[in-house]
Tab-separated table of C-alpha atoms in Angstrom:
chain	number	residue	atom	x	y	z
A	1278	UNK	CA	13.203	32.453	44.337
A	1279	UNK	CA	14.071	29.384	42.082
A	1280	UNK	CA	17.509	28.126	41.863
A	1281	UNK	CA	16.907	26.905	38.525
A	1282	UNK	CA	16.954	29.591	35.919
A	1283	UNK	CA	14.589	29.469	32.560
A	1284	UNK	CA	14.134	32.052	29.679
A	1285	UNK	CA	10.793	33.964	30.692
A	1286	UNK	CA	9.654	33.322	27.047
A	1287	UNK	CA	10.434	31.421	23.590
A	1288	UNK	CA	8.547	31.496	20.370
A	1289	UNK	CA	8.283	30.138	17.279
A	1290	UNK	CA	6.589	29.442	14.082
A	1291	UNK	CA	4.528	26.452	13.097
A	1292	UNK	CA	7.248	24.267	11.897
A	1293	UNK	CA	9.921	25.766	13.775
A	1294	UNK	CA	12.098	23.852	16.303
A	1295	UNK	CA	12.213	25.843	19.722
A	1296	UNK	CA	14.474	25.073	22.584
A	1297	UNK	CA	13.923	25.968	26.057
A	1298	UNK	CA	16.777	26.668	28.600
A	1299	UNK	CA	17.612	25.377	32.031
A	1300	UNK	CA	20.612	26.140	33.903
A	1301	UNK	CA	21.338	24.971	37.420
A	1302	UNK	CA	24.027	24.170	39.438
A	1303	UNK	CA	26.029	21.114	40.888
A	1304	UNK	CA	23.603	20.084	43.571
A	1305	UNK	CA	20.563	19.985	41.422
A	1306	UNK	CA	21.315	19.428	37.535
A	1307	UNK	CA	24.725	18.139	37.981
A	1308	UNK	CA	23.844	15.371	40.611
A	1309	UNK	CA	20.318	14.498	39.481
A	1310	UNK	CA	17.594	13.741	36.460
A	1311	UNK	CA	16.252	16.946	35.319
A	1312	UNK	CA	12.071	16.629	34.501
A	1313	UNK	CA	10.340	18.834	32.150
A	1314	UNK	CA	6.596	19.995	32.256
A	1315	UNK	CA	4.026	21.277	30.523
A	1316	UNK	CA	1.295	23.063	31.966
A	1317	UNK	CA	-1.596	24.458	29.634
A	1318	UNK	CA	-3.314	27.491	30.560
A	1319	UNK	CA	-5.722	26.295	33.276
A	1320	UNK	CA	-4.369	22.711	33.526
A	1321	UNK	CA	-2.540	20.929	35.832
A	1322	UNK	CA	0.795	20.276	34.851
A	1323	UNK	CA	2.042	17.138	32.469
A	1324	UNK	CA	5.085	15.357	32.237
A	1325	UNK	CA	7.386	15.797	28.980
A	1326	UNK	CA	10.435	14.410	29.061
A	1327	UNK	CA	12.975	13.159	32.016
A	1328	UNK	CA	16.802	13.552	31.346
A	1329	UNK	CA	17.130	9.859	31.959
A	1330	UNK	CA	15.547	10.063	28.677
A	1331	UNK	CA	12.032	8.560	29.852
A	1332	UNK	CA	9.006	9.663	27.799
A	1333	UNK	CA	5.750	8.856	29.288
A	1334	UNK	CA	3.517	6.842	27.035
A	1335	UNK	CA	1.269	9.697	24.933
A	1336	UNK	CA	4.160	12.347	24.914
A	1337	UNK	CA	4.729	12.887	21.001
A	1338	UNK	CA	9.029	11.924	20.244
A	1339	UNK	CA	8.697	15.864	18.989
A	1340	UNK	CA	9.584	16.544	22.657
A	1341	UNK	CA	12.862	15.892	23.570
A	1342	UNK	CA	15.583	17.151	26.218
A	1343	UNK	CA	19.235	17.140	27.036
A	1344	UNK	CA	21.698	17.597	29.656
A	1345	UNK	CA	25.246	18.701	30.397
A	1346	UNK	CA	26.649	19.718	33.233
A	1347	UNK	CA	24.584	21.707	35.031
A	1348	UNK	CA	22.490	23.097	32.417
A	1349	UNK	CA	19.725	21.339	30.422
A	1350	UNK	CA	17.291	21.878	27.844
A	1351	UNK	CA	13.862	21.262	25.945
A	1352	UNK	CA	13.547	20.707	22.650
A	1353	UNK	CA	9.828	21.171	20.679
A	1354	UNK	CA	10.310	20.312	16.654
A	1355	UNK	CA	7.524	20.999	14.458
A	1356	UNK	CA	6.143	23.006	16.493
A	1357	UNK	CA	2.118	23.444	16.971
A	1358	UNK	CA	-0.306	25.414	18.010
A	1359	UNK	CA	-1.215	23.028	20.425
A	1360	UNK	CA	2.418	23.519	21.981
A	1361	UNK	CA	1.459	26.577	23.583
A	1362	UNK	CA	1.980	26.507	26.834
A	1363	UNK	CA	4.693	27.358	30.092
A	1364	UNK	CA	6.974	25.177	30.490
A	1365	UNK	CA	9.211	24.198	33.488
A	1366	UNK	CA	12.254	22.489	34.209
A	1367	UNK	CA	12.498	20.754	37.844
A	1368	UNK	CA	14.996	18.675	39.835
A	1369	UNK	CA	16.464	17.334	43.293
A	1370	UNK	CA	18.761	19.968	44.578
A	1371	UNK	CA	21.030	18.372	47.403
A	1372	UNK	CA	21.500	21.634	48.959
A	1373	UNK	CA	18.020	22.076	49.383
A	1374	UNK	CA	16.683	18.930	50.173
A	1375	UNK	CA	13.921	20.003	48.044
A	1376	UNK	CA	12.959	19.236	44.467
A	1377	UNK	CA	13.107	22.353	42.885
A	1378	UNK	CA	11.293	23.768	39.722
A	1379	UNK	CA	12.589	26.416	37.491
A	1380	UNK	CA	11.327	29.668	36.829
A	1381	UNK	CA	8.892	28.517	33.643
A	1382	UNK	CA	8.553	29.811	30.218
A	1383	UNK	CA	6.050	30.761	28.180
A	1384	UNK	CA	5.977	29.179	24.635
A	1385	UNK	CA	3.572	31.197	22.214
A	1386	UNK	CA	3.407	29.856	18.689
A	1387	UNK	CA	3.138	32.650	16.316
L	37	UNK	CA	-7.909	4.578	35.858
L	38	UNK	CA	-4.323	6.457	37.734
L	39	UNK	CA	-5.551	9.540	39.036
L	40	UNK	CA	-5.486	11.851	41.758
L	41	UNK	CA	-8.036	13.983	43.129
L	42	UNK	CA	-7.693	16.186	45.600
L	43	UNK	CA	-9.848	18.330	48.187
L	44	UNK	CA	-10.012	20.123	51.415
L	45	UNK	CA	-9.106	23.558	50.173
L	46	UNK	CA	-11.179	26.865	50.995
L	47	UNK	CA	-10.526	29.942	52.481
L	48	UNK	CA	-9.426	30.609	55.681
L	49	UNK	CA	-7.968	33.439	58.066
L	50	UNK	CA	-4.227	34.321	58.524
L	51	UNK	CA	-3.377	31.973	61.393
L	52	UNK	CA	-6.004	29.215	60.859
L	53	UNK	CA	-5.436	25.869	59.796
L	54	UNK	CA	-6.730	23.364	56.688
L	55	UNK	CA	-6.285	19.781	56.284
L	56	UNK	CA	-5.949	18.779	52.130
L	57	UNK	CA	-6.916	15.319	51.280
L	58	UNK	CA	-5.399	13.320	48.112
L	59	UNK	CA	-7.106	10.229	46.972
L	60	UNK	CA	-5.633	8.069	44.449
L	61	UNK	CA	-7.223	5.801	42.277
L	62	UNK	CA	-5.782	2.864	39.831
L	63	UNK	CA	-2.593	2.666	41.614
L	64	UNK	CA	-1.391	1.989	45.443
L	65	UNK	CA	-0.348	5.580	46.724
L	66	UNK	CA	1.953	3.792	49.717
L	67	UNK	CA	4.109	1.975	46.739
L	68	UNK	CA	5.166	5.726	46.282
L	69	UNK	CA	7.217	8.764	46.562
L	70	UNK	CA	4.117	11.391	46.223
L	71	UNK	CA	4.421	15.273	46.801
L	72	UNK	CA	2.370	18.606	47.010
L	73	UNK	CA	3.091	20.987	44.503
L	74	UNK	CA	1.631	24.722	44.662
L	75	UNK	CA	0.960	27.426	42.115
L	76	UNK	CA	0.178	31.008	43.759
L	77	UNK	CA	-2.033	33.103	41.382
L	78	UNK	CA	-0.061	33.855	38.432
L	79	UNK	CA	3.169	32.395	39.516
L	80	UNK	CA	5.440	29.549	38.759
L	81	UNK	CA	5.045	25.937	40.517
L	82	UNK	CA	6.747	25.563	43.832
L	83	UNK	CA	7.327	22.586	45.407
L	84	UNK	CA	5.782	21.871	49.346
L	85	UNK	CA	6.671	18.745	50.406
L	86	UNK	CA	7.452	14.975	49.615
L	87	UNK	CA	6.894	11.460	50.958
L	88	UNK	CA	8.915	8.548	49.942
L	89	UNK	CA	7.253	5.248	49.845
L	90	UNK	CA	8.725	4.132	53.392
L	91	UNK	CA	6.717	6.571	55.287
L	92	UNK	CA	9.063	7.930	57.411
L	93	UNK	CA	11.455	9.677	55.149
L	94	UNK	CA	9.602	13.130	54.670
L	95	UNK	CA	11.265	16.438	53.002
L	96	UNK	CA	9.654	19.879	53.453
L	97	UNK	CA	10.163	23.138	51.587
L	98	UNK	CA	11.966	25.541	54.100
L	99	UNK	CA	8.583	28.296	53.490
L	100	UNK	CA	6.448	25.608	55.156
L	101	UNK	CA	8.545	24.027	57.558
L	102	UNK	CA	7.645	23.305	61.001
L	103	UNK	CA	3.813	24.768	59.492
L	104	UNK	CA	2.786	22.197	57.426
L	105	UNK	CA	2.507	18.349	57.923
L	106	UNK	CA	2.438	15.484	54.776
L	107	UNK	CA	1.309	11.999	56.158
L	108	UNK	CA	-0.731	8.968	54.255
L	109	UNK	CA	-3.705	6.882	55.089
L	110	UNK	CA	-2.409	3.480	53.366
L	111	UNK	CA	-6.026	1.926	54.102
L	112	UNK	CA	-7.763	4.754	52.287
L	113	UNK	CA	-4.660	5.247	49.708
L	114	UNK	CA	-5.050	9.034	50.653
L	115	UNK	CA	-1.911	11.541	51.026
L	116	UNK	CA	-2.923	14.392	53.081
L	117	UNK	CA	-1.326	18.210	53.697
L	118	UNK	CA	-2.163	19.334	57.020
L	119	UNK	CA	-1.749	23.150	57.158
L	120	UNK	CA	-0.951	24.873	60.398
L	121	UNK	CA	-0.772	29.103	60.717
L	122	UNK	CA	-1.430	29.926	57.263
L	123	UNK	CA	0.169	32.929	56.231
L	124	UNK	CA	-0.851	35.181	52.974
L	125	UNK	CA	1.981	33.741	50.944
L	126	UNK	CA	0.002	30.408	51.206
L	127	UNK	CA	-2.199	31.275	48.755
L	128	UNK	CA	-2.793	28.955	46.321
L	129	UNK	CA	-3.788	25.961	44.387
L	130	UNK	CA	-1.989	22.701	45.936
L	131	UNK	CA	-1.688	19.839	43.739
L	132	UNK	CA	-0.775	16.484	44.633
L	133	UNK	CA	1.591	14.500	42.193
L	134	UNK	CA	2.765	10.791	42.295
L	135	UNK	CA	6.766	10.583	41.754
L	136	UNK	CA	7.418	7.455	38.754
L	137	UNK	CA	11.315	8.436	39.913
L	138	UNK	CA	11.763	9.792	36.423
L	139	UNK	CA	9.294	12.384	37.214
L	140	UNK	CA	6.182	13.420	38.708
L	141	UNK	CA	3.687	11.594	36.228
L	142	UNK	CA	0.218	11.677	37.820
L	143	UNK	CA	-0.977	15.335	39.310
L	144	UNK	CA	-4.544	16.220	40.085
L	145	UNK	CA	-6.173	19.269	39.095
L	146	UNK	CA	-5.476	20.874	42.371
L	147	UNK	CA	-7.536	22.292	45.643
L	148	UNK	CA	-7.663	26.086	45.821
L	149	UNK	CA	-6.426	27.454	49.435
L	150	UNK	CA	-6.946	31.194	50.063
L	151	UNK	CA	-5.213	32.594	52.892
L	152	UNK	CA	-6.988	36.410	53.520
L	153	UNK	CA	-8.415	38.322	56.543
């Protein structure tokens, strides 16, 4: 069971702007760089966005994230078909001593 | 190219054992942190197990602990899972990922592991 909790599903419309939630706690999103992912149905999973606000080379500025506290989140403007896909939130949780991924959500563009 | 590619998986009895293999190309894997990542049918990702670039430091998920091994071949630039009395809940595909330290920026497509009697 994941100790960082997402939204099961967003949508949107082409166009839209769709956030994606992420809330943690003190040992993992409070103390340490939250990572997003996308993974495409049937692909392996692709880095979006770090809360240190790294974007890998490729990954359109449309993605973007933020953090406070221990929550954080995923931004997708203009949204695209091409956008649909789960998305997951992950971190270092002290606690743990394990990097932790949240529970994913699905994106569907409608 | 920076890639990853791994192999190994199949399936396998409750109790048995599997050894997966990660070879990297374009990039020295022992310069560092990499991980296994697994997916179960269906389900979310789930981390397995990390090794920082010093080779000794070494992190395991609590499922797999004291059951699976991570360890490197620096002369083959291979990361490998060795997986000791597989359960059911092993199930899965295991990807291997290479940590940038702002994330996990290289994966590979994954090994598929099936754990059934």
């Amino acid at each position: 069971q994941s100790v960082l909790i997402q939204p099961p599903s967003a949508s949107g419309t082409p166009g839209q702007r769709v956030t994606v939630s992420c809330s943690g706690s003190n040992s993992n999103i409070g103390s340490h760089t939250v990572n997003w992912y996308q993974q495409l149905t049937g692909t392996a999973p692709k880095l979006l966005f770090s809360s240190n606000n790294q974007r890998p080379s490729g990954v359109p500025d449309r993605f973007s994230g933020s953090k406070s506290g221990t929550s954080a989140s995923l931004a997708i403007s203009g949204l695209q078909s091409d956008d649909e896909a789960d998305y997951y939130c992950a971190a270092w949780d002290d606690s743990l001593d394990a990097y932790v991924f949240g529970t994913g959500t699905k994106v569907t563009v409608l | 190219e920076v890639q990853v590619v791994e192999s190994g998986g199949g399936s396998v009895q409750p109790g048995g054992s599997l050894r997966l293999s990660c070879a990297a190309s374009g990039f020295t894997l022992s310069l560092y942190w990499m991980h296994w990542v697994r997916q179960a049918p269906g389900e979310g990702l789930v981390w397995v197990s990390r090794i920082k670039s010093d080779g000794r430091s070494i992190a395991y998920a609590d499922s797999v602990k004291g059951r699976f091994t991570i360890s490197r071949d620096s002369a083959n630039n291979t990361l490998y899972l060795q997986m000791n009395s597989l359960r059911a809940e092993d199930t899965a595909v295991y990807h291997c990922a290479r940590d940038s330290l702002s994330g996990l920026d290289v994966w590979g497509q994954g090994t598929t592991v099936t754990v059934s009697s």
